[in-house]
Short mmCIF file of C-alpha atoms and ligand atoms in Angstrom, two decimals:
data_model
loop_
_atom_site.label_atom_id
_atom_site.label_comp_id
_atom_site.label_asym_id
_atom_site.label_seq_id
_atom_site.Cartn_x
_atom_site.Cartn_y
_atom_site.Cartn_z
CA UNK A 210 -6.61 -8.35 25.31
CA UNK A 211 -7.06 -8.18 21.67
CA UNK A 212 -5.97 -5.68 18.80
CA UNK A 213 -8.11 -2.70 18.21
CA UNK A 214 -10.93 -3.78 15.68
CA UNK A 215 -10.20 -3.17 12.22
CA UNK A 216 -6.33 -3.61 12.59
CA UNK A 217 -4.13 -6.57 12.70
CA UNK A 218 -1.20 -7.79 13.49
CA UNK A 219 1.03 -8.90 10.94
CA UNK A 220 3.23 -12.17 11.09
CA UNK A 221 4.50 -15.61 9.88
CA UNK A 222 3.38 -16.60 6.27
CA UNK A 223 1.19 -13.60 5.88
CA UNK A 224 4.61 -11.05 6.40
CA UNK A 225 6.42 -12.95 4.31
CA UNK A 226 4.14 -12.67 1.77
CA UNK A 227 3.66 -8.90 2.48
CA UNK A 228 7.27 -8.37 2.03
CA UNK A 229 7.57 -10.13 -0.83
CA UNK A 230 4.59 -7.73 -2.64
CA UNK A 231 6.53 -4.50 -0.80
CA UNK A 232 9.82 -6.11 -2.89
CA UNK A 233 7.91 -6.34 -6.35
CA UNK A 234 6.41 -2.51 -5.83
CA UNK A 235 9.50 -1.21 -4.61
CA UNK A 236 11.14 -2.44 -8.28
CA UNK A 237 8.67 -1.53 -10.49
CA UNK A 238 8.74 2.35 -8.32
CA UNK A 239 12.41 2.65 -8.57
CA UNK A 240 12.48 1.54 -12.76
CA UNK A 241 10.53 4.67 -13.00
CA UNK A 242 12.89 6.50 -11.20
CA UNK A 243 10.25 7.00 -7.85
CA UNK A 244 12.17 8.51 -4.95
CA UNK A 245 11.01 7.53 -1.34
CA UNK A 246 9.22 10.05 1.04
CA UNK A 247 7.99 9.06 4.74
CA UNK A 248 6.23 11.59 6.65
CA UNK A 249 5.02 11.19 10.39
CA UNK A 250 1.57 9.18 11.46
CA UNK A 251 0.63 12.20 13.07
CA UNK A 252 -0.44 15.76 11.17
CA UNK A 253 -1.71 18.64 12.59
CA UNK A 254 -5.90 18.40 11.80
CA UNK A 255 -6.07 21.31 9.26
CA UNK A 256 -3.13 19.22 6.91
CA UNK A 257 -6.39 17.19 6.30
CA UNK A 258 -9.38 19.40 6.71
CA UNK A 259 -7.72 22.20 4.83
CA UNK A 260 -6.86 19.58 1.63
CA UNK A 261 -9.35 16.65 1.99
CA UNK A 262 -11.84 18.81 2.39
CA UNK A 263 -14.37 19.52 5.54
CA UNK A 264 -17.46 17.74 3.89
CA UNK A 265 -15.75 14.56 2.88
CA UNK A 266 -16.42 11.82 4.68
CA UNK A 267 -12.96 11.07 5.66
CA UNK A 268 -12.74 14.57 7.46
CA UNK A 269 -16.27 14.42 9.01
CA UNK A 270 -16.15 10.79 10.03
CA UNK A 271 -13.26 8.76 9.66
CA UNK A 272 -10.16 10.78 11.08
CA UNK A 273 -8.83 9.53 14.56
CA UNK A 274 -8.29 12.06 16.92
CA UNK A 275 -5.54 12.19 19.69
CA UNK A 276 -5.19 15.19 22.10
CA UNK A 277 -1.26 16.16 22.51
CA UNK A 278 -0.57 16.83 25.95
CA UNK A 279 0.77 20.25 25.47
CA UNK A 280 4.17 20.98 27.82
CA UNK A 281 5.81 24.48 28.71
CA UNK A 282 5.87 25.56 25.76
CA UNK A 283 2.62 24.43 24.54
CA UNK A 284 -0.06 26.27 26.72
CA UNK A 285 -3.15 24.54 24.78
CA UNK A 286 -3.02 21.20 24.51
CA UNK A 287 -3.88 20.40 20.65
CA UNK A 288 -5.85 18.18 18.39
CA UNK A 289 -3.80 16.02 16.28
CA UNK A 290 -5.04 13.06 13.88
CA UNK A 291 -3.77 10.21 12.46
CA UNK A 292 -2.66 10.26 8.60
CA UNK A 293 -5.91 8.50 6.87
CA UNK A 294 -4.53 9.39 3.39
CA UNK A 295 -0.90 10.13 2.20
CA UNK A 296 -1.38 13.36 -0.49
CA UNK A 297 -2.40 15.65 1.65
CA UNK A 298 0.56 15.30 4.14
CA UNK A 299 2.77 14.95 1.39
CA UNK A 300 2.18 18.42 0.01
CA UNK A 301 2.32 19.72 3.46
CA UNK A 302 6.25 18.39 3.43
CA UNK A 303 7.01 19.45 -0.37
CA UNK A 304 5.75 22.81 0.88
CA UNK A 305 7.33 22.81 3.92
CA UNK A 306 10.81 21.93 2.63
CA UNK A 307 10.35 23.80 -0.25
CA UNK A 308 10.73 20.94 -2.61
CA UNK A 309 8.40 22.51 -5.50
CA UNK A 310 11.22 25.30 -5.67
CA UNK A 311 13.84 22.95 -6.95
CA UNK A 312 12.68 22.96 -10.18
CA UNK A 313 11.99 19.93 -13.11
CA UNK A 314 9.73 16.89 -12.39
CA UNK A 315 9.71 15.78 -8.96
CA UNK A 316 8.79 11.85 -8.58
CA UNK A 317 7.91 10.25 -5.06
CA UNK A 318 6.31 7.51 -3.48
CA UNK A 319 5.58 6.12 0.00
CA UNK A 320 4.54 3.01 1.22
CA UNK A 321 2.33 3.33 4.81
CA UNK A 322 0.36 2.65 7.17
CA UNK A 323 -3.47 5.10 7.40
CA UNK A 324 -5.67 5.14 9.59
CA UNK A 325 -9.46 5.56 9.05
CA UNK A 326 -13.00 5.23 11.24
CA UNK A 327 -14.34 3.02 9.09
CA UNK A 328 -16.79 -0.36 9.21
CA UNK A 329 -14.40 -2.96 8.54
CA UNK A 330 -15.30 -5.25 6.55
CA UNK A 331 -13.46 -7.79 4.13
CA UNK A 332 -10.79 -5.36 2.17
CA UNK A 333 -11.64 -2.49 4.74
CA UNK A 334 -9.88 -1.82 7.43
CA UNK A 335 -9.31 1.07 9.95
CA UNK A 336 -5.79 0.82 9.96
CA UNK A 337 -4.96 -0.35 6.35
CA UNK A 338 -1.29 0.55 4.32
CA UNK A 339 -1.00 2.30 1.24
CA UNK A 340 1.65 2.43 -1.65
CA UNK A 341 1.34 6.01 -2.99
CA UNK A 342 3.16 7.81 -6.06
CA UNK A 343 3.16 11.50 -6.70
CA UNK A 344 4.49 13.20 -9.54
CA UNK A 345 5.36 16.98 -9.06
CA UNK A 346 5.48 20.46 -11.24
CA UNK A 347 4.40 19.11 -14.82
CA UNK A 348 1.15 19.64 -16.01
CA UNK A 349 1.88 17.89 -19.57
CA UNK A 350 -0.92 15.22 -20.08
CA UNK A 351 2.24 12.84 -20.43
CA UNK A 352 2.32 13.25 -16.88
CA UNK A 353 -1.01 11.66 -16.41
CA UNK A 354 -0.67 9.08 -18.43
CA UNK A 355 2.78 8.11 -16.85
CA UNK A 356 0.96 7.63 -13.36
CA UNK A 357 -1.74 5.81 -14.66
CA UNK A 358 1.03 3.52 -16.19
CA UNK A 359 2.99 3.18 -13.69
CA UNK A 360 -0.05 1.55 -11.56
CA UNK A 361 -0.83 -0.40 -14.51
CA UNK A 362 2.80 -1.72 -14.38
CA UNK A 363 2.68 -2.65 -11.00
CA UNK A 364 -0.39 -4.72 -11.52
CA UNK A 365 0.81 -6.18 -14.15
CA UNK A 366 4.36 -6.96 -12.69
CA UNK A 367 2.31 -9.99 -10.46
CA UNK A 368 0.41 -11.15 -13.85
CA UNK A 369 -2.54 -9.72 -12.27
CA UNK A 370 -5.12 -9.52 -15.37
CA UNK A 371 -8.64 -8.77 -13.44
CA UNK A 372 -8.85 -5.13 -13.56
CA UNK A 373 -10.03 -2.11 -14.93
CA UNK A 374 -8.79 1.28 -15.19
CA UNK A 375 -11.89 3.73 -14.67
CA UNK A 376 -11.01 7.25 -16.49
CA UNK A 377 -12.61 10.40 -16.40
CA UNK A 378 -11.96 14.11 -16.09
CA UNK A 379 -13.48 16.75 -13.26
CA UNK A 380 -11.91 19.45 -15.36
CA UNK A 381 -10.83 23.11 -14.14
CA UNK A 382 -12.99 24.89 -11.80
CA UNK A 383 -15.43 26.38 -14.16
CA UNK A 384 -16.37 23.34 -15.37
CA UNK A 385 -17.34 21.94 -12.22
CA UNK A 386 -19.18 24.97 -11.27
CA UNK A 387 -21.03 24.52 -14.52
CA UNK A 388 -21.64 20.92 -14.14
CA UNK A 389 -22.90 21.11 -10.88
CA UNK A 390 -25.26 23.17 -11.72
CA UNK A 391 -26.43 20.83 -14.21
CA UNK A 392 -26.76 17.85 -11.29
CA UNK A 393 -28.89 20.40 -8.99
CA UNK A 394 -31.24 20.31 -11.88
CA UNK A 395 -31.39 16.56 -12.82
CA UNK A 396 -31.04 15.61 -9.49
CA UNK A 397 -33.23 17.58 -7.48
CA UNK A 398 -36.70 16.80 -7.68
CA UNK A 399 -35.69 12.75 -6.28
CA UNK A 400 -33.31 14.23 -3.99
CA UNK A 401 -36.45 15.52 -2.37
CA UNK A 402 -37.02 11.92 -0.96
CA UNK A 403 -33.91 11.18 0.19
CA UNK A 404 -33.08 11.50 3.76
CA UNK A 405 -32.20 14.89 5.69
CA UNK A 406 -28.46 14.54 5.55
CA UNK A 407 -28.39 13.38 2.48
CA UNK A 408 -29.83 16.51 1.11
CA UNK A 409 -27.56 18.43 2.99
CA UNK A 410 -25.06 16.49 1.69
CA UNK A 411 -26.47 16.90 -1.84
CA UNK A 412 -26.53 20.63 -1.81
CA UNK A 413 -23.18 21.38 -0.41
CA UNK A 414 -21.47 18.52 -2.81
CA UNK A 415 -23.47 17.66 -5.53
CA UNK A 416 -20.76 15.98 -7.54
CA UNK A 417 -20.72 13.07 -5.03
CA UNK A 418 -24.48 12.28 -5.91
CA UNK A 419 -23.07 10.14 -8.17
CA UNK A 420 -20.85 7.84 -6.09
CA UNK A 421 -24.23 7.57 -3.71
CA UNK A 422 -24.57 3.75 -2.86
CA UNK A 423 -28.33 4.63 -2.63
CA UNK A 424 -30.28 2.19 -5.31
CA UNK A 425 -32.46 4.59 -6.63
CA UNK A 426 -29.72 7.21 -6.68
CA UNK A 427 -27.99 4.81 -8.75
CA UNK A 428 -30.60 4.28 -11.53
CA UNK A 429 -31.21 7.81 -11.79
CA UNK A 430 -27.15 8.27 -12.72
CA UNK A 431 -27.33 6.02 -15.52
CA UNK A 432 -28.82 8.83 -17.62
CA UNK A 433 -27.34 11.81 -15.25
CA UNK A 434 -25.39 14.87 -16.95
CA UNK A 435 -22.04 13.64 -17.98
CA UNK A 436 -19.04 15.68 -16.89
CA UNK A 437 -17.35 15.80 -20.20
CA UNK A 438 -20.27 17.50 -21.78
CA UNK A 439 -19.37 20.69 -19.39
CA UNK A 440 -15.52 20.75 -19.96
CA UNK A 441 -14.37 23.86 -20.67
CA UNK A 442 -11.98 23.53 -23.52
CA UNK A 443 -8.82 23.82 -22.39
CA UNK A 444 -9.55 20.73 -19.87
CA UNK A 445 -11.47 18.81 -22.44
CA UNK A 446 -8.28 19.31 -25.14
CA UNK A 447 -6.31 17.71 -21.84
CA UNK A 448 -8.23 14.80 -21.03
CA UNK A 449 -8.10 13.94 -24.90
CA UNK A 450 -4.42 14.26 -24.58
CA UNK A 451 -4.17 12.10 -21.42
CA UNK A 452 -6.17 9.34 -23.49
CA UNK A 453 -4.42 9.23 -26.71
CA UNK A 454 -0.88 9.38 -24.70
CA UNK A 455 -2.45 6.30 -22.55
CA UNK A 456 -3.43 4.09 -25.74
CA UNK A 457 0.35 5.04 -27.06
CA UNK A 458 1.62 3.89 -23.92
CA UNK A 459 -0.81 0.45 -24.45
CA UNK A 460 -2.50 1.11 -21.25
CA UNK A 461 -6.40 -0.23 -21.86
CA UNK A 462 -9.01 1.88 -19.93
CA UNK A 463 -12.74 2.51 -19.98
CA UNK A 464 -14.09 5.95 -19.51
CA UNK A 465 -16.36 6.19 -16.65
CA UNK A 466 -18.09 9.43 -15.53
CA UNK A 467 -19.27 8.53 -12.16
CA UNK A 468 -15.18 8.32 -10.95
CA UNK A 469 -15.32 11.77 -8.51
CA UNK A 470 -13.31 10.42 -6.08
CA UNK A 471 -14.51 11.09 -2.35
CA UNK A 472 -11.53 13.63 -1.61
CA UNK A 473 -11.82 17.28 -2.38
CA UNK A 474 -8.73 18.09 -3.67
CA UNK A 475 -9.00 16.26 -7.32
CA UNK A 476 -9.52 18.63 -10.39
CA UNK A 477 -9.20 17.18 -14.39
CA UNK A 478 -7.89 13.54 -14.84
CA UNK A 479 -9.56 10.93 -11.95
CA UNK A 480 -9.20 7.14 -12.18
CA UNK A 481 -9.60 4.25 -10.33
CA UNK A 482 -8.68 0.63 -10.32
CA UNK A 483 -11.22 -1.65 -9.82
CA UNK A 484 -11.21 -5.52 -9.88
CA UNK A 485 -14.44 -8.17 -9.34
CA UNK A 486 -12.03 -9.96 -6.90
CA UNK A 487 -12.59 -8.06 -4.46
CA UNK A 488 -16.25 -8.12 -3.84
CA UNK A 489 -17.98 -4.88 -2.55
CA UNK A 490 -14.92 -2.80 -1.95
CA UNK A 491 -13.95 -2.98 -5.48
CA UNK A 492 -11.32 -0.35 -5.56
CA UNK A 493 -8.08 -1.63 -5.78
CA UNK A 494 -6.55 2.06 -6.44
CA UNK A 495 -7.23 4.95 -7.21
CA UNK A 496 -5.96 9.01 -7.79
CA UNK A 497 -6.09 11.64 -9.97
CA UNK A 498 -4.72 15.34 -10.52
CA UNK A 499 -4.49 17.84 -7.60
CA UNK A 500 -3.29 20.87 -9.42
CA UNK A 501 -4.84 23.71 -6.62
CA UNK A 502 -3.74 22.09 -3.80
CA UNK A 503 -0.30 23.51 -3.04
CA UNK A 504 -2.58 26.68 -2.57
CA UNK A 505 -3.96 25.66 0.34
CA UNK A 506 -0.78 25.12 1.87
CA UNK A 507 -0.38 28.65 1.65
CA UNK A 508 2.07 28.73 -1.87
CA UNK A 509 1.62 29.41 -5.43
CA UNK A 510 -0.63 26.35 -7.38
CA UNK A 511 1.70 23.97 -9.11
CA UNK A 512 0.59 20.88 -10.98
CA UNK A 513 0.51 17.43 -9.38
CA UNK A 514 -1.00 14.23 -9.95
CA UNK A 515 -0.61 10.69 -8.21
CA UNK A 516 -2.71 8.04 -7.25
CA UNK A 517 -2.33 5.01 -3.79
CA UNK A 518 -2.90 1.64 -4.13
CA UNK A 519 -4.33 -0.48 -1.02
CA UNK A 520 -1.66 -3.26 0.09
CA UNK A 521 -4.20 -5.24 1.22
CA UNK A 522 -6.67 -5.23 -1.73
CA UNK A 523 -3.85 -6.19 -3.80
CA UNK A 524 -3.09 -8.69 -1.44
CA UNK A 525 -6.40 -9.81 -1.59
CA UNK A 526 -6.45 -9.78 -5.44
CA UNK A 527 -2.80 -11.82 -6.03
CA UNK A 528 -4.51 -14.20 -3.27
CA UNK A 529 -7.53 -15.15 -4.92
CA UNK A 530 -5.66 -15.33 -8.92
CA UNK A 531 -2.93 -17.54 -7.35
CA UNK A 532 -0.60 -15.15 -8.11
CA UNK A 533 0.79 -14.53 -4.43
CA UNK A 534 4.61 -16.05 -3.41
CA UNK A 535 6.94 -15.42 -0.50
CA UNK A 536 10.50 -14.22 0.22
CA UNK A 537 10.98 -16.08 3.71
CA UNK A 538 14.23 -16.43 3.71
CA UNK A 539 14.92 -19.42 6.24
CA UNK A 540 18.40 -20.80 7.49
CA UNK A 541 21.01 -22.66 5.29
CA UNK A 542 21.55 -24.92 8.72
CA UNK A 543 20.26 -26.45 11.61
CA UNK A 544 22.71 -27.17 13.94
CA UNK A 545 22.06 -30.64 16.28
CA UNK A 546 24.82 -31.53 19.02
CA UNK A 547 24.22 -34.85 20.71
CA UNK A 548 25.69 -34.35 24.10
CA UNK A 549 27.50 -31.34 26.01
CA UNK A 550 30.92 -31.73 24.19
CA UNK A 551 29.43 -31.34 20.75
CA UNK A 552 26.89 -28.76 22.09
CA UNK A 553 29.93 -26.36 23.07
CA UNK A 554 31.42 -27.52 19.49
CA UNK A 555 28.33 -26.49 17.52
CA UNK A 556 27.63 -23.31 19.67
CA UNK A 557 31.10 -21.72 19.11
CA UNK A 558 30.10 -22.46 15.33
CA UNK A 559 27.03 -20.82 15.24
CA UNK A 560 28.02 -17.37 16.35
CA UNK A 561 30.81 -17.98 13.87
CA UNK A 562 29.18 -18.63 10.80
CA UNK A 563 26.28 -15.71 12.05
CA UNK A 564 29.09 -13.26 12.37
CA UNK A 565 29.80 -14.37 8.74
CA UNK A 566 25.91 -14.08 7.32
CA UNK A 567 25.32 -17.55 7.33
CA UNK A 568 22.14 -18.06 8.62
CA UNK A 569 22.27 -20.86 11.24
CA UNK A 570 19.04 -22.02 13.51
CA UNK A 571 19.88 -24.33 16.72
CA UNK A 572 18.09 -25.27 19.61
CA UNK A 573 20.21 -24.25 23.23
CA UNK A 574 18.95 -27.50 25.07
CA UNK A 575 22.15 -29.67 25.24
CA UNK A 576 21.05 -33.20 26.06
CA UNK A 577 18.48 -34.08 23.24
CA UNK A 578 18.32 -37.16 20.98
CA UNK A 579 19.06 -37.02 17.34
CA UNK A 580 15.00 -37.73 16.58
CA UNK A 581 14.29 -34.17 18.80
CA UNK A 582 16.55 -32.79 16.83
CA UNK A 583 15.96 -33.48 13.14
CA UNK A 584 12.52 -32.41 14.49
CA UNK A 585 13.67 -28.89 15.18
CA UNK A 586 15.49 -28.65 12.16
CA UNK A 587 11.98 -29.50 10.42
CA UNK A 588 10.14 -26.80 12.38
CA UNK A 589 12.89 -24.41 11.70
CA UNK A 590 12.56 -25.04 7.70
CA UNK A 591 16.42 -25.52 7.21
CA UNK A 592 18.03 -26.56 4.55
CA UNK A 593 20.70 -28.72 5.79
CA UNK A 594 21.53 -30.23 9.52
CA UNK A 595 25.04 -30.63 10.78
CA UNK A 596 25.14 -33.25 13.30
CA UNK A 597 27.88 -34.44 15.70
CA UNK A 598 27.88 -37.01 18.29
CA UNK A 599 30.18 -38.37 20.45
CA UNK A 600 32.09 -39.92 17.55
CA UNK A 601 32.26 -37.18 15.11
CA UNK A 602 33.79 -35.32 18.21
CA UNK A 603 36.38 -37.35 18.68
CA UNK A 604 37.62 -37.65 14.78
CA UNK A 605 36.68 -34.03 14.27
CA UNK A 606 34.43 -34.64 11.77
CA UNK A 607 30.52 -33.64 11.58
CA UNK A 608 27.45 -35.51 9.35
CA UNK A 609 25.98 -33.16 6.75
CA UNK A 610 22.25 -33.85 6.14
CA UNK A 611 20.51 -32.40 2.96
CA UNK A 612 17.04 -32.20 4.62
CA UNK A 613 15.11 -32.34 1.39
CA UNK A 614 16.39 -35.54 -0.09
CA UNK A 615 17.95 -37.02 3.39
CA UNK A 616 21.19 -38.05 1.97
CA UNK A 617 24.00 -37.41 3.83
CA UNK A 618 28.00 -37.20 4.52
CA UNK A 619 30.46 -37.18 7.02
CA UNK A 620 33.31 -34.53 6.46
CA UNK A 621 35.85 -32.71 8.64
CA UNK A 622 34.85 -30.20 10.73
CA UNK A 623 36.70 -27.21 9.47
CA UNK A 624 34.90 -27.67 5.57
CA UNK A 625 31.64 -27.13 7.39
CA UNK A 626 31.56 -23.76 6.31
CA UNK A 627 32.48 -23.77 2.88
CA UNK A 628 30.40 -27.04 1.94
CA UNK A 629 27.60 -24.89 3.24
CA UNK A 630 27.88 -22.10 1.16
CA UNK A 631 28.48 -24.05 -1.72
CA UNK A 632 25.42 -26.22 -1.28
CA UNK A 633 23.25 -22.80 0.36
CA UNK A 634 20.25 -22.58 -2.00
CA UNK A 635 21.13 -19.29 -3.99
P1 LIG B 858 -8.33 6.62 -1.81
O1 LIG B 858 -9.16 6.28 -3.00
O2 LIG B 858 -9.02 7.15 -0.63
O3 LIG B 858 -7.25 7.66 -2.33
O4 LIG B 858 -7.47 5.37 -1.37
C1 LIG B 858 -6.67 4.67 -2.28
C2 LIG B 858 -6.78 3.17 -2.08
O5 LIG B 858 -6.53 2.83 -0.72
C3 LIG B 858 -8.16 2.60 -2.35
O6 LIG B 858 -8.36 2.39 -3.73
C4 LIG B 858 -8.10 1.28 -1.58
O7 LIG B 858 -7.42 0.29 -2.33
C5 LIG B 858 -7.27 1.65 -0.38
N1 LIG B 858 -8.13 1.92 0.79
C6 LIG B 858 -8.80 3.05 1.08
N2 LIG B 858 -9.47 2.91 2.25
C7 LIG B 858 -9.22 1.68 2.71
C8 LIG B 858 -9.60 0.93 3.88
N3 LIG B 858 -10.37 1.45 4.82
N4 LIG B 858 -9.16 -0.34 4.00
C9 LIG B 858 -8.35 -0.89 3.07
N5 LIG B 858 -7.95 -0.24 1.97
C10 LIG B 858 -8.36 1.02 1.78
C11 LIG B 858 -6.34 8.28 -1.56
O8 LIG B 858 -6.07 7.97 -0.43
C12 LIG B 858 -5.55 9.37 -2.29
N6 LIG B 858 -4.60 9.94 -1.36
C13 LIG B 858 -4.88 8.81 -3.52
C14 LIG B 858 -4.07 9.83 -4.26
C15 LIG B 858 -2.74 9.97 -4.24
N7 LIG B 858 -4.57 10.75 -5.05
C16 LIG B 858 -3.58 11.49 -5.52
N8 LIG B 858 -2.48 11.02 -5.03
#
């Protein structure tokens, strides 16, 4: 039997690896002062429909479905999905633990598995993981640009250098009502050709015309309306505040208008990360400001803004720049007894020194020769081996072998442990 296609198992160098990114994040996250949030895999369907919106593609297409069973006190059995983006279910738990009533700037992020019914492909996957950051309950365009900074940071915390930042603004509601009226216009007469659904499409969400992968869609965009030509002013005066606080902060960006983001919820600042690394899926993270949504979780709107980044992109990315290291951690010792006397020795040692947090790796066969051994020690990446035989036994003593440069020592048994510690690589 294999995995289910589009997600994979995750082991040996590749984990270690993994963890060692996870490590990196988590210090840049916490330096900001990010607190952790984990909500469940699982969501009831409207947490998604309600916020991502029923004509995005992620709703329509991508969300996996399982039925609960429904026991005694659950007479219809319900439709539940699995997570395929973090914000939504996020607000859902701010709301539902009344977090927004606190009061000052609330600061979280989550690191996460999400799942979506996609085409996998190289950088897509259908169960993929996500580092997200949300910032709560300020609308100041400091906000904004502390967000976009903060992902900047993180790139920039692996000496990753080939990226943009994408910025544009969606502004308030009346400007998007405005500007999509403007897109109907341009856009119409060639939407014409375009296939059934598509038009559909077109008419019920015009702003996402222009993140159409169609090739003639794409030409016509070039010269499309531009969004910041309809911002009203009070969202134009705060996307002009979000850029100059972004070049104070040093954070280089190019404005892009056609950055709409394929979620519903977004209204004024939208970015994305993109990087040539990566091939076709380009994005290597993306977010924006979701000021309404807390409405449709059935409160009062207050501000947000946050953005996720896609572990495996960045993965991807640090891979191809070189940039990618490990935090195995692998054992100070191997322990090799030569014979049953110095097996019994060694073992009593091992769950000794383990007790103690000094990692220890030995093999349980008891009759092996010293060339088996040093073999597993090899396999088992140790730093040193400790070695008796039948003659170390009897004196008490045991051979200390420094398996990088093979020189080695004979010393009494009971300095075992504290040569080891001095000698562990720190
Ligand atoms: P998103 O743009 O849908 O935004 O996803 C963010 C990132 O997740 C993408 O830029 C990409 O790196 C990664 N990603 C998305 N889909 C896949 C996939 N199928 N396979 C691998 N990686 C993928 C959101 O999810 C928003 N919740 C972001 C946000 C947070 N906005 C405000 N706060």
């Amino acid at each position: 039997m294999k995995s289910v296609r589009g997600m994979h198992d995750q082991w040996g160098t590749a984990l270690h690896q993994w963890r060692w990114v996870e490590a990196q994040i988590y210090r840049v996250l916490e330096t900001f002062g990010y607190e952790e949030i984990r909500t469940p895999v699982l969501e009831h369907m409207e947490v998604f429909s309600k916020a991502v919106g029923e004509d995005t593609e992620i709703v329509e297409k991508q969300m996996y479905q399982v039925q609960d069973r429904g026991g005694s006190s659950e007479s219809t059995p319900e439709i539940l999905v699995l997570r395929p983006e973090g914000t939504a279910a996020f607000i859902r738990a701010v709301v539902e633990h009344g977090i927004h009533l606190q009061g000052g700037v609330g600061r979280y992020f989550y690191n996460l598995p999400m799942f979506r019914y996609e085409r996998p492909q190289k950088g897509r996957l259908r169960q993929f993981h996500q580092f997200g950051a949300e910032l709560i309950l300020s609308a100041a365009p400091e906000a904004d640009a502390e967000c976009i900074s903060l992902l900047d940071q993180i790139y920039k915390a692996f000496g990753l250098k080939e990226y943009s930042i994408r910025l544009n603004s969606l502004g308030n509601t009346a400007s998007r009502e405005a500007f999509k009226t403007a897109l109907v216009s341009y856009f119409g007469p060639h939407v014409a050709q375009l296939d059934e659904v598509a038009q559909k499409k077109f008419h019920r969400t015009p702003l996402r015309i222009l993140d159409s992968k169609d090739e003639k869609i794409q030409a016509l965009a070039k010269n499309a309306p531009r969004i910041v030509d309809y911002l009203e002013p009070k969202s134009l005066e705060h996307y002009e505040a979000v850029k100059s606080c972004l070049k104070t902060s040093g954070v280089d960006f190019v404005e892009d208008p056609t950055i709409v983001r394929g979620l519903d919820y977004y209204s004024e600042t939208t970015f994305e990360f993109t990087s040539e690394l990566l091939g076709a899926q380009s994005a290597l993270g993306g977010g924006g400001r979701y000021d309404g949504l807390s409405e449709r979780f059935g409160v009062a709107s207050f501000p947000a803004i946050g953005w996720a980044l896609g572990m495996e992109r960045l993965i991807l990315a640090l891979d191809q720049s070189g940039l990618l290291r490990s935090n195995e951690s692998l054992p100070v010792a191997y322990f090799a007894p030569l014979g049953k006397g110095a097996f019994e020795k060694l073992y009593g040692m091992s769950v000794d020194f383990r007790r103690k947090g000094i990692s220890v790796a030995m093999s349980y066969e008891k009759e092996k020769a010293l060339k088996w051994q040093l073999k597993q020690a090899d396999r088992a990446r140790a730093a040193f081996a400790v070695i008796i035989g039948d003659n170390e036994l009897a004196a008490n003593q045991a051979i200390i072998k420094d398996l990088k440069s093979g020189q080695q020592s004979t010393i009494p048994l009971n300095d075992i442990e504290a040569e080891l510690l001095r000698r562990a690589p720190k």
